[in-house]
């Protein structure tokens, strides 16, 4: 009898606890909805001066650039992970009603919060684009409709100002660094691997590192890299011989990416990896490619934007393992190099036998207080230089070769210029880089049409007034839409046409310097742009010297904005040997 009364009392208390939790959850949801409505009103009030495509109340402009099914597929795992524990817990409580109420309360409350969190992520995260190669064209079309800039809503309570005119671009990028901070969600996922390198650091840390790294990109340091780039390019071109006589098309990016990685490894820490021929057997190379793939996958998968879900997933497990391999390799290289440089005799012997690489510069760099970079800082900068440098250059070079394949008249002019500059030599040298101006113009025109980084975002830390007097308050996100400004028809005549003559000096002088920004602009421009341009020139020159490039009409690239500009269906060309290189 006594036991029965205790069970009744426990059941009664359990009923009250469920009611309390349900009420608390309802209050929380109402509170969050009210906050969402207020924030939406705040955004609408401050963006009235910047019209844009009409947004849906819930989906914003997502429904115009993304598939609904992909959104539902992203929501489903989140709700699945949130609701099912609640069902299991209810069953458990019905069998064992004496479970401690505090445990029940904490778990059930966390479920309510997690459901809200996952839904919040859907609306606050960046758009899961259609992935059919049309989203960039849609943004260019919006740019025609809304001059200078337009607001794009990503859900009910988040919008960004997309800037696509040089005058607005100048205001954003040329302003003092303290007027805004980095806000690129895709790049934040790279931070786990590369750490707070120059790409992702801010404030005083960024200023200090930028000052210490700048000597590493001086012309005298870059000169020996030309030979290394040429060596890596020749390895790639040797591999292409199997395609030269078949007439079949092949995908460029995979080959070019290995070549740029090979070059970066040689220039960053004098590593002869043989990754172009032995990439599948090298643990470090496999880790780098694993990290590149998983970072891109995470950035475009909604429920992976949550750290907990990603870390518990099989992809998260693979990512952590790849990070360990990559970090341990870089740390070991840094340790051995630091030990070698401690011995002055060994230091002179080591450096006399080879060029100064990026790691040498980092290890010897000191600020005004004679403080050097820590091993963690050095690892972050080397990883950033290697991880970001090879992917962006690979994207740029792949589209350059594709563009030349599609325009044989320009390709032939480049080849004639290159052969004249080389004067019978088999490879490129430093002095040859300035002898190929038409090829350089073709490279720039391809970078205009296909910028490796299609856009960058900033969060304003101070109010920003644009050239026409319109103002945005602090806290707003502004995106420099590089792809769109490069195809802005008010700046470029026939913007979709491949016309290298746009970059004749007399034509360049007529345009704003912020009309062409493949390496960004202002204080946070790409520190390695000279390195990248040299690599592109050498690779293009040696490729055209050996092969004639031809387009494959059955494979037209479908442009995708990922960590770098990619093609959904790859970048395919056909090749044949140039006369005399049979």
mmCIF file of N, CA, C and O in Angstrom, residues 196-198 201 204-216 334 338 358-382:
data_model
loop_
_atom_site.group_PDB
_atom_site.id
_atom_site.type_symbol
_atom_site.label_atom_id
_atom_site.label_comp_id
_atom_site.label_asym_id
_atom_site.label_seq_id
_atom_site.Cartn_x
_atom_site.Cartn_y
_atom_site.Cartn_z
ATOM 1 N N UNK A 196 45.084 29.949 -37.305
ATOM 2 C CA UNK A 196 44.919 31.384 -37.535
ATOM 3 C C UNK A 196 46.100 31.924 -38.320
ATOM 4 O O UNK A 196 46.912 32.705 -37.821
ATOM 5 N N UNK A 197 46.194 31.490 -39.580
ATOM 6 C CA UNK A 197 47.210 32.040 -40.467
ATOM 7 C C UNK A 197 46.786 33.396 -40.985
ATOM 8 O O UNK A 197 45.768 33.956 -40.571
ATOM 9 N N UNK A 198 47.552 33.920 -41.917
ATOM 10 C CA UNK A 198 47.305 35.272 -42.419
ATOM 11 C C UNK A 198 45.919 35.404 -43.032
ATOM 12 O O UNK A 198 45.298 36.459 -42.955
ATOM 13 N N UNK A 201 43.430 35.449 -39.722
ATOM 14 C CA UNK A 201 43.718 36.242 -38.529
ATOM 15 C C UNK A 201 43.218 37.667 -38.706
ATOM 16 O O UNK A 201 42.960 38.128 -39.818
ATOM 17 N N UNK A 204 45.629 43.072 -34.431
ATOM 18 C CA UNK A 204 47.077 43.231 -34.252
ATOM 19 C C UNK A 204 47.842 41.994 -34.725
ATOM 20 O O UNK A 204 48.948 42.121 -35.248
ATOM 21 N N UNK A 205 47.247 40.816 -34.538
ATOM 22 C CA UNK A 205 47.906 39.591 -34.989
ATOM 23 C C UNK A 205 48.102 39.617 -36.500
ATOM 24 O O UNK A 205 49.173 39.276 -37.007
ATOM 25 N N UNK A 206 47.075 40.058 -37.229
ATOM 26 C CA UNK A 206 47.174 40.128 -38.679
ATOM 27 C C UNK A 206 48.250 41.129 -39.103
ATOM 28 O O UNK A 206 49.075 40.853 -39.974
ATOM 29 N N UNK A 207 48.244 42.311 -38.490
ATOM 30 C CA UNK A 207 49.235 43.338 -38.830
ATOM 31 C C UNK A 207 50.659 42.814 -38.620
ATOM 32 O O UNK A 207 51.543 43.012 -39.455
ATOM 33 N N UNK A 208 50.881 42.160 -37.480
ATOM 34 C CA UNK A 208 52.227 41.664 -37.169
ATOM 35 C C UNK A 208 52.653 40.583 -38.162
ATOM 36 O O UNK A 208 53.761 40.615 -38.701
ATOM 37 N N UNK A 209 51.769 39.635 -38.421
ATOM 38 C CA UNK A 209 52.124 38.539 -39.321
ATOM 39 C C UNK A 209 52.311 39.027 -40.754
ATOM 40 O O UNK A 209 53.207 38.557 -41.461
ATOM 41 N N UNK A 210 51.475 39.963 -41.171
ATOM 42 C CA UNK A 210 51.605 40.493 -42.525
ATOM 43 C C UNK A 210 52.963 41.166 -42.696
ATOM 44 O O UNK A 210 53.629 41.003 -43.728
ATOM 45 N N UNK A 211 53.381 41.926 -41.704
ATOM 46 C CA UNK A 211 54.665 42.622 -41.767
ATOM 47 C C UNK A 211 55.825 41.628 -41.788
ATOM 48 O O UNK A 211 56.808 41.826 -42.514
ATOM 49 N N UNK A 212 55.703 40.541 -41.018
ATOM 50 C CA UNK A 212 56.785 39.561 -40.954
ATOM 51 C C UNK A 212 56.852 38.686 -42.207
ATOM 52 O O UNK A 212 57.931 38.220 -42.579
ATOM 53 N N UNK A 213 55.713 38.464 -42.850
ATOM 54 C CA UNK A 213 55.680 37.582 -44.009
ATOM 55 C C UNK A 213 56.006 38.282 -45.316
ATOM 56 O O UNK A 213 56.416 37.634 -46.287
ATOM 57 N N UNK A 214 55.827 39.590 -45.369
ATOM 58 C CA UNK A 214 56.028 40.323 -46.627
ATOM 59 C C UNK A 214 57.401 40.080 -47.253
ATOM 60 O O UNK A 214 57.499 39.900 -48.478
ATOM 61 N N UNK A 215 58.507 40.059 -46.478
ATOM 62 C CA UNK A 215 59.817 39.784 -47.105
ATOM 63 C C UNK A 215 59.880 38.434 -47.809
ATOM 64 O O UNK A 215 60.697 38.242 -48.713
ATOM 65 N N UNK A 216 59.026 37.492 -47.423
ATOM 66 C CA UNK A 216 59.033 36.177 -48.051
ATOM 67 C C UNK A 216 58.529 36.180 -49.478
ATOM 68 O O UNK A 216 58.665 35.175 -50.197
ATOM 69 N N UNK A 334 59.297 21.569 -39.364
ATOM 70 C CA UNK A 334 59.692 22.799 -38.661
ATOM 71 C C UNK A 334 60.745 22.485 -37.601
ATOM 72 O O UNK A 334 61.744 23.211 -37.461
ATOM 73 N N UNK A 338 64.474 24.027 -37.700
ATOM 74 C CA UNK A 338 64.911 24.914 -36.613
ATOM 75 C C UNK A 338 66.206 24.412 -36.001
ATOM 76 O O UNK A 338 67.110 25.205 -35.687
ATOM 77 N N UNK A 358 60.018 29.345 -48.074
ATOM 78 C CA UNK A 358 59.100 30.096 -47.232
ATOM 79 C C UNK A 358 59.351 29.812 -45.753
ATOM 80 O O UNK A 358 59.258 30.709 -44.906
ATOM 81 N N UNK A 359 59.669 28.572 -45.436
ATOM 82 C CA UNK A 359 59.923 28.204 -44.041
ATOM 83 C C UNK A 359 61.166 28.904 -43.496
ATOM 84 O O UNK A 359 61.192 29.329 -42.333
ATOM 85 N N UNK A 360 62.205 29.053 -44.312
ATOM 86 C CA UNK A 360 63.402 29.790 -43.876
ATOM 87 C C UNK A 360 63.048 31.220 -43.478
ATOM 88 O O UNK A 360 63.526 31.742 -42.467
ATOM 89 N N UNK A 361 62.218 31.860 -44.308
ATOM 90 C CA UNK A 361 61.814 33.244 -44.036
ATOM 91 C C UNK A 361 61.054 33.330 -42.720
ATOM 92 O O UNK A 361 61.300 34.224 -41.896
ATOM 93 N N UNK A 362 60.136 32.404 -42.499
ATOM 94 C CA UNK A 362 59.339 32.426 -41.273
ATOM 95 C C UNK A 362 60.204 32.198 -40.035
ATOM 96 O O UNK A 362 60.009 32.844 -39.001
ATOM 97 N N UNK A 363 61.147 31.283 -40.127
ATOM 98 C CA UNK A 363 61.991 30.965 -38.965
ATOM 99 C C UNK A 363 62.944 32.104 -38.615
ATOM 100 O O UNK A 363 63.337 32.254 -37.453
ATOM 101 N N UNK A 364 63.320 32.888 -39.595
ATOM 102 C CA UNK A 364 64.264 33.982 -39.336
ATOM 103 C C UNK A 364 63.572 35.323 -39.104
ATOM 104 O O UNK A 364 64.231 36.304 -38.750
ATOM 105 N N UNK A 365 62.248 35.389 -39.290
ATOM 106 C CA UNK A 365 61.518 36.654 -39.155
ATOM 107 C C UNK A 365 61.458 37.102 -37.696
ATOM 108 O O UNK A 365 61.201 36.295 -36.798
ATOM 109 N N UNK A 366 61.705 38.389 -37.455
ATOM 110 C CA UNK A 366 61.606 38.986 -36.118
ATOM 111 C C UNK A 366 60.929 40.338 -36.225
ATOM 112 O O UNK A 366 61.142 41.080 -37.187
ATOM 113 N N UNK A 367 60.091 40.651 -35.209
ATOM 114 C CA UNK A 367 59.429 41.951 -35.206
ATOM 115 C C UNK A 367 60.330 43.011 -34.583
ATOM 116 O O UNK A 367 61.509 42.756 -34.284
ATOM 117 N N UNK A 368 59.762 44.215 -34.360
ATOM 118 C CA UNK A 368 60.570 45.326 -33.843
ATOM 119 C C UNK A 368 61.081 45.063 -32.432
ATOM 120 O O UNK A 368 62.019 45.723 -31.978
ATOM 121 N N UNK A 369 60.470 44.116 -31.724
ATOM 122 C CA UNK A 369 60.919 43.763 -30.377
ATOM 123 C C UNK A 369 61.835 42.540 -30.391
ATOM 124 O O UNK A 369 62.116 41.978 -29.331
ATOM 125 N N UNK A 370 62.253 42.133 -31.587
ATOM 126 C CA UNK A 370 63.120 40.979 -31.790
ATOM 127 C C UNK A 370 62.453 39.665 -31.347
ATOM 128 O O UNK A 370 63.122 38.719 -30.952
ATOM 129 N N UNK A 371 61.121 39.650 -31.421
ATOM 130 C CA UNK A 371 60.376 38.444 -31.118
ATOM 131 C C UNK A 371 60.081 37.709 -32.423
ATOM 132 O O UNK A 371 59.630 38.310 -33.393
ATOM 133 N N UNK A 372 60.332 36.412 -32.422
ATOM 134 C CA UNK A 372 60.072 35.613 -33.618
ATOM 135 C C UNK A 372 58.719 34.917 -33.503
ATOM 136 O O UNK A 372 58.063 34.955 -32.455
ATOM 137 N N UNK A 373 58.310 34.288 -34.574
ATOM 138 C CA UNK A 373 57.043 33.564 -34.583
ATOM 139 C C UNK A 373 57.193 32.246 -33.816
ATOM 140 O O UNK A 373 58.239 31.604 -33.855
ATOM 141 N N UNK A 374 56.121 31.851 -33.128
ATOM 142 C CA UNK A 374 56.135 30.565 -32.429
ATOM 143 C C UNK A 374 55.988 29.438 -33.450
ATOM 144 O O UNK A 374 55.624 29.666 -34.610
ATOM 145 N N UNK A 375 56.267 28.220 -33.002
ATOM 146 C CA UNK A 375 56.107 27.072 -33.895
ATOM 147 C C UNK A 375 54.661 26.930 -34.361
ATOM 148 O O UNK A 375 54.398 26.550 -35.503
ATOM 149 N N UNK A 376 53.717 27.238 -33.452
ATOM 150 C CA UNK A 376 52.298 27.156 -33.824
ATOM 151 C C UNK A 376 51.960 28.183 -34.897
ATOM 152 O O UNK A 376 51.216 27.900 -35.850
ATOM 153 N N UNK A 377 52.508 29.407 -34.757
ATOM 154 C CA UNK A 377 52.282 30.450 -35.765
ATOM 155 C C UNK A 377 52.886 30.054 -37.107
ATOM 156 O O UNK A 377 52.282 30.248 -38.161
ATOM 157 N N UNK A 378 54.082 29.502 -37.054
ATOM 158 C CA UNK A 378 54.764 29.096 -38.295
ATOM 159 C C UNK A 378 53.987 27.981 -38.982
ATOM 160 O O UNK A 378 53.790 28.002 -40.200
ATOM 161 N N UNK A 379 53.523 27.016 -38.186
ATOM 162 C CA UNK A 379 52.738 25.925 -38.778
ATOM 163 C C UNK A 379 51.472 26.462 -39.439
ATOM 164 O O UNK A 379 51.088 26.045 -40.526
ATOM 165 N N UNK A 380 50.814 27.421 -38.769
ATOM 166 C CA UNK A 380 49.583 27.994 -39.331
ATOM 167 C C UNK A 380 49.856 28.701 -40.651
ATOM 168 O O UNK A 380 49.081 28.574 -41.611
ATOM 169 N N UNK A 381 50.967 29.442 -40.730
ATOM 170 C CA UNK A 381 51.276 30.177 -41.956
ATOM 171 C C UNK A 381 51.695 29.234 -43.082
ATOM 172 O O UNK A 381 51.305 29.424 -44.244
ATOM 173 N N UNK A 382 52.481 28.211 -42.758
ATOM 174 C CA UNK A 382 52.882 27.247 -43.791
ATOM 175 C C UNK A 382 51.666 26.491 -44.304
ATOM 176 O O UNK A 382 51.491 26.310 -45.518
#
